[in-house]
Amino acid sequence: MWPDRRLIDLFKTEFPIVLAPMAGVMDAELVIAAAKGGALGSLPCAMLSAEKAREQIQIIRQRVSAPVNMNFFCHKPVPADPAREARWKERLAPYYKELGLDPAAPINAANRAPFDAATCSVVQELKPEIVSFHFGLPEQSLLARVKAAGCKVMASATTVREAIWLEEHGADVIIAQGAEAGGHRGMFLTDNIAEQPGTFALVPQVVDAVKVPVVAAGGIADGRGIAAAFALGAAGVQIGTAYLRCPESKVSAPARTALAQGRDDSTVITNVMTGRPARGLVNRVMDEVGPISPDAPEFPHAATALGPLKAAAEKHGKLDFTNLWAGQAVRLGKDMPAAELTRALAGSALARLSKLAG
């Protein structure tokens, strides 16, 4: 059996596995499939309108009676800097020319809205069992409303200091996000990527520093990784990259091929795609402009000028400007239905834990 049942008891899931919320490459379908397999399904809501979030949750509720997690960003919005954005567009100008795009044409601004009063009202209406946050927590009045709606609160920490801060400010569960993890770094008390600890170093130190259950994230994609997380004191794991090749994900065919060919050194942490550090498969623009570029505008504005390039390249089946977030364990992903994958992960982990106990 699981050596720590706190997460299972708190979330009322079959397994202590959280499907990571992965904006842009998943929707209700993957949430439902993972939940049917016994995991906690997470719906990424940072890029969804209130109407879309409501629609997605209704689809999930109709198809499965499992608990659900709604995930939001808590970044402090930075106004657009026209001068910096102009320099960024100039840096990308050769790509616009290559793809036959007009750099002067109007572009839709990147949509990455932080959690606010309007979003909070949607949460109060939908009452998801869990609400998770990235880049810290919302202001106390909003957090109080979330908790009053009966939701458990989970948030990401990339350092022990962030974990302690989250516990002090009301988080019921902390995700210890190691540097191996795919997607945006959850950093909010530091902006120094060089200091970000890996999962093996971070998890036991966070476990020692807080009283709430800790979920390990980053580089975990099979039963061995899950068993290791429990050995380090975690009460659960959050897994994202391993689910990307499931048929229920919205990953495109070219991206699935790229993921299947990924190796341990195929990902980097970059700020080129959005303006905030995030780990993903190396693409052409990351390689040629970054992976870290001082020219990239602040989050989320770097993504605006890349939008037309991404769309144009994808029409030709190319991922040159596509942010395919993935962790360092990308090679361990499998092409199998998400429910089946979840049960396989849990079964493998329990067998490994049993062997270790013996």
JSON list of C-alpha atoms in Angstrom, two decimals, residues 120-212:
[
{"chain": "A", "resi": 120, "resn": "CYS", "atom": "CA", "xyz": [-12.89, 33.70, -8.37]},
{"chain": "A", "resi": 121, "resn": "SER", "atom": "CA", "xyz": [-16.66, 34.07, -8.91]},
{"chain": "A", "resi": 122, "resn": "VAL", "atom": "CA", "xyz": [-16.50, 31.24, -11.47]},
{"chain": "A", "resi": 123, "resn": "VAL", "atom": "CA", "xyz": [-14.69, 29.04, -8.92]},
{"chain": "A", "resi": 124, "resn": "GLN", "atom": "CA", "xyz": [-17.33, 29.86, -6.30]},
{"chain": "A", "resi": 125, "resn": "GLU", "atom": "CA", "xyz": [-20.03, 28.90, -8.78]},
{"chain": "A", "resi": 126, "resn": "LEU", "atom": "CA", "xyz": [-18.42, 25.65, -10.00]},
{"chain": "A", "resi": 127, "resn": "LYS", "atom": "CA", "xyz": [-16.96, 24.56, -6.65]},
{"chain": "A", "resi": 128, "resn": "PRO", "atom": "CA", "xyz": [-14.14, 22.31, -7.88]},
{"chain": "A", "resi": 129, "resn": "GLU", "atom": "CA", "xyz": [-12.80, 20.07, -5.11]},
{"chain": "A", "resi": 130, "resn": "ILE", "atom": "CA", "xyz": [-9.29, 21.44, -5.62]},
{"chain": "A", "resi": 131, "resn": "VAL", "atom": "CA", "xyz": [-7.92, 24.74, -6.95]},
{"chain": "A", "resi": 132, "resn": "SER", "atom": "CA", "xyz": [-4.22, 24.96, -7.76]},
{"chain": "A", "resi": 133, "resn": "PHE", "atom": "CA", "xyz": [-2.07, 28.02, -8.37]},
{"chain": "A", "resi": 134, "resn": "HIS", "atom": "CA", "xyz": [1.17, 28.70, -10.22]},
{"chain": "A", "resi": 135, "resn": "PHE", "atom": "CA", "xyz": [3.45, 31.71, -9.48]},
{"chain": "A", "resi": 136, "resn": "GLY", "atom": "CA", "xyz": [2.36, 32.04, -5.85]},
{"chain": "A", "resi": 137, "resn": "LEU", "atom": "CA", "xyz": [-1.15, 32.56, -4.46]},
{"chain": "A", "resi": 138, "resn": "PRO", "atom": "CA", "xyz": [-3.87, 35.14, -5.13]},
{"chain": "A", "resi": 139, "resn": "GLU", "atom": "CA", "xyz": [-4.43, 37.96, -2.63]},
{"chain": "A", "resi": 140, "resn": "GLN", "atom": "CA", "xyz": [-5.82, 36.85, 0.73]},
{"chain": "A", "resi": 141, "resn": "SER", "atom": "CA", "xyz": [-9.41, 38.07, 0.15]},
{"chain": "A", "resi": 142, "resn": "LEU", "atom": "CA", "xyz": [-9.66, 35.99, -3.04]},
{"chain": "A", "resi": 143, "resn": "LEU", "atom": "CA", "xyz": [-8.04, 32.97, -1.40]},
{"chain": "A", "resi": 144, "resn": "ALA", "atom": "CA", "xyz": [-10.54, 33.22, 1.46]},
{"chain": "A", "resi": 145, "resn": "ARG", "atom": "CA", "xyz": [-13.39, 33.11, -1.07]},
{"chain": "A", "resi": 146, "resn": "VAL", "atom": "CA", "xyz": [-11.90, 30.01, -2.72]},
{"chain": "A", "resi": 147, "resn": "LYS", "atom": "CA", "xyz": [-11.61, 28.24, 0.63]},
{"chain": "A", "resi": 148, "resn": "ALA", "atom": "CA", "xyz": [-15.11, 29.30, 1.67]},
{"chain": "A", "resi": 149, "resn": "ALA", "atom": "CA", "xyz": [-16.38, 27.56, -1.48]},
{"chain": "A", "resi": 150, "resn": "GLY", "atom": "CA", "xyz": [-15.02, 24.33, 0.03]},
{"chain": "A", "resi": 151, "resn": "CYS", "atom": "CA", "xyz": [-12.02, 24.01, -2.30]},
{"chain": "A", "resi": 152, "resn": "LYS", "atom": "CA", "xyz": [-8.67, 22.59, -1.17]},
{"chain": "A", "resi": 153, "resn": "VAL", "atom": "CA", "xyz": [-5.77, 24.80, -2.28]},
{"chain": "A", "resi": 154, "resn": "MET", "atom": "CA", "xyz": [-2.59, 23.50, -3.89]},
{"chain": "A", "resi": 155, "resn": "ALA", "atom": "CA", "xyz": [0.32, 25.62, -5.14]},
{"chain": "A", "resi": 156, "resn": "SER", "atom": "CA", "xyz": [3.78, 25.19, -6.66]},
{"chain": "A", "resi": 157, "resn": "ALA", "atom": "CA", "xyz": [7.08, 25.90, -4.91]},
{"chain": "A", "resi": 158, "resn": "THR", "atom": "CA", "xyz": [10.48, 25.78, -6.60]},
{"chain": "A", "resi": 159, "resn": "THR", "atom": "CA", "xyz": [12.48, 26.43, -3.39]},
{"chain": "A", "resi": 160, "resn": "VAL", "atom": "CA", "xyz": [12.06, 25.67, 0.31]},
{"chain": "A", "resi": 161, "resn": "ARG", "atom": "CA", "xyz": [11.50, 29.39, 0.98]},
{"chain": "A", "resi": 162, "resn": "GLU", "atom": "CA", "xyz": [8.58, 29.41, -1.45]},
{"chain": "A", "resi": 163, "resn": "ALA", "atom": "CA", "xyz": [7.13, 26.26, 0.15]},
{"chain": "A", "resi": 164, "resn": "ILE", "atom": "CA", "xyz": [7.23, 27.81, 3.64]},
{"chain": "A", "resi": 165, "resn": "TRP", "atom": "CA", "xyz": [5.62, 31.01, 2.26]},
{"chain": "A", "resi": 166, "resn": "LEU", "atom": "CA", "xyz": [2.82, 29.00, 0.62]},
{"chain": "A", "resi": 167, "resn": "GLU", "atom": "CA", "xyz": [2.06, 27.07, 3.82]},
{"chain": "A", "resi": 168, "resn": "GLU", "atom": "CA", "xyz": [2.05, 30.29, 5.87]},
{"chain": "A", "resi": 169, "resn": "HIS", "atom": "CA", "xyz": [-0.35, 31.90, 3.39]},
{"chain": "A", "resi": 170, "resn": "GLY", "atom": "CA", "xyz": [-2.91, 29.08, 3.33]},
{"chain": "A", "resi": 171, "resn": "ALA", "atom": "CA", "xyz": [-1.90, 26.32, 0.89]},
{"chain": "A", "resi": 172, "resn": "ASP", "atom": "CA", "xyz": [-3.31, 22.90, 1.91]},
{"chain": "A", "resi": 173, "resn": "VAL", "atom": "CA", "xyz": [-0.89, 21.02, -0.37]},
{"chain": "A", "resi": 174, "resn": "ILE", "atom": "CA", "xyz": [2.46, 22.04, -1.83]},
{"chain": "A", "resi": 175, "resn": "ILE", "atom": "CA", "xyz": [3.81, 20.89, -5.19]},
{"chain": "A", "resi": 176, "resn": "ALA", "atom": "CA", "xyz": [7.60, 20.76, -4.98]},
{"chain": "A", "resi": 177, "resn": "GLN", "atom": "CA", "xyz": [8.52, 21.54, -8.60]},
{"chain": "A", "resi": 178, "resn": "GLY", "atom": "CA", "xyz": [12.04, 20.38, -9.37]},
{"chain": "A", "resi": 179, "resn": "ALA", "atom": "CA", "xyz": [14.12, 21.93, -12.15]},
{"chain": "A", "resi": 180, "resn": "GLU", "atom": "CA", "xyz": [13.49, 18.84, -14.31]},
{"chain": "A", "resi": 181, "resn": "ALA", "atom": "CA", "xyz": [9.80, 19.69, -14.69]},
{"chain": "A", "resi": 182, "resn": "GLY", "atom": "CA", "xyz": [8.28, 20.68, -18.01]},
{"chain": "A", "resi": 183, "resn": "GLY", "atom": "CA", "xyz": [6.38, 23.93, -18.44]},
{"chain": "A", "resi": 184, "resn": "HIS", "atom": "CA", "xyz": [6.72, 27.23, -16.64]},
{"chain": "A", "resi": 185, "resn": "ARG", "atom": "CA", "xyz": [8.81, 27.38, -13.51]},
{"chain": "A", "resi": 186, "resn": "GLY", "atom": "CA", "xyz": [6.49, 28.24, -10.62]},
{"chain": "A", "resi": 187, "resn": "MET", "atom": "CA", "xyz": [9.06, 30.72, -9.24]},
{"chain": "A", "resi": 188, "resn": "PHE", "atom": "CA", "xyz": [7.62, 33.70, -7.38]},
{"chain": "A", "resi": 189, "resn": "LEU", "atom": "CA", "xyz": [10.11, 34.66, -4.62]},
{"chain": "A", "resi": 190, "resn": "THR", "atom": "CA", "xyz": [13.15, 34.43, -6.90]},
{"chain": "A", "resi": 191, "resn": "ASP", "atom": "CA", "xyz": [13.96, 35.02, -10.55]},
{"chain": "A", "resi": 192, "resn": "ASN", "atom": "CA", "xyz": [17.34, 33.27, -10.50]},
{"chain": "A", "resi": 193, "resn": "ILE", "atom": "CA", "xyz": [17.06, 30.15, -12.67]},
{"chain": "A", "resi": 194, "resn": "ALA", "atom": "CA", "xyz": [20.63, 29.12, -11.78]},
{"chain": "A", "resi": 195, "resn": "GLU", "atom": "CA", "xyz": [19.57, 28.48, -8.18]},
{"chain": "A", "resi": 196, "resn": "GLN", "atom": "CA", "xyz": [16.60, 26.19, -8.96]},
{"chain": "A", "resi": 197, "resn": "PRO", "atom": "CA", "xyz": [17.10, 22.81, -7.21]},
{"chain": "A", "resi": 198, "resn": "GLY", "atom": "CA", "xyz": [16.28, 19.47, -8.82]},
{"chain": "A", "resi": 199, "resn": "THR", "atom": "CA", "xyz": [13.48, 17.22, -7.58]},
{"chain": "A", "resi": 200, "resn": "PHE", "atom": "CA", "xyz": [15.71, 14.85, -5.57]},
{"chain": "A", "resi": 201, "resn": "ALA", "atom": "CA", "xyz": [17.25, 17.76, -3.63]},
{"chain": "A", "resi": 202, "resn": "LEU", "atom": "CA", "xyz": [14.06, 19.82, -3.31]},
{"chain": "A", "resi": 203, "resn": "VAL", "atom": "CA", "xyz": [11.44, 17.29, -2.17]},
{"chain": "A", "resi": 204, "resn": "PRO", "atom": "CA", "xyz": [13.03, 16.04, 1.10]},
{"chain": "A", "resi": 205, "resn": "GLN", "atom": "CA", "xyz": [13.96, 19.59, 2.13]},
{"chain": "A", "resi": 206, "resn": "VAL", "atom": "CA", "xyz": [10.41, 20.82, 1.50]},
{"chain": "A", "resi": 207, "resn": "VAL", "atom": "CA", "xyz": [9.01, 17.80, 3.38]},
{"chain": "A", "resi": 208, "resn": "ASP", "atom": "CA", "xyz": [11.20, 18.72, 6.35]},
{"chain": "A", "resi": 209, "resn": "ALA", "atom": "CA", "xyz": [10.17, 22.39, 6.21]},
{"chain": "A", "resi": 210, "resn": "VAL", "atom": "CA", "xyz": [6.35, 22.13, 6.06]},
{"chain": "A", "resi": 211, "resn": "LYS", "atom": "CA", "xyz": [3.56, 20.17, 7.75]},
{"chain": "A", "resi": 212, "resn": "VAL", "atom": "CA", "xyz": [1.15, 19.95, 4.78]}
]
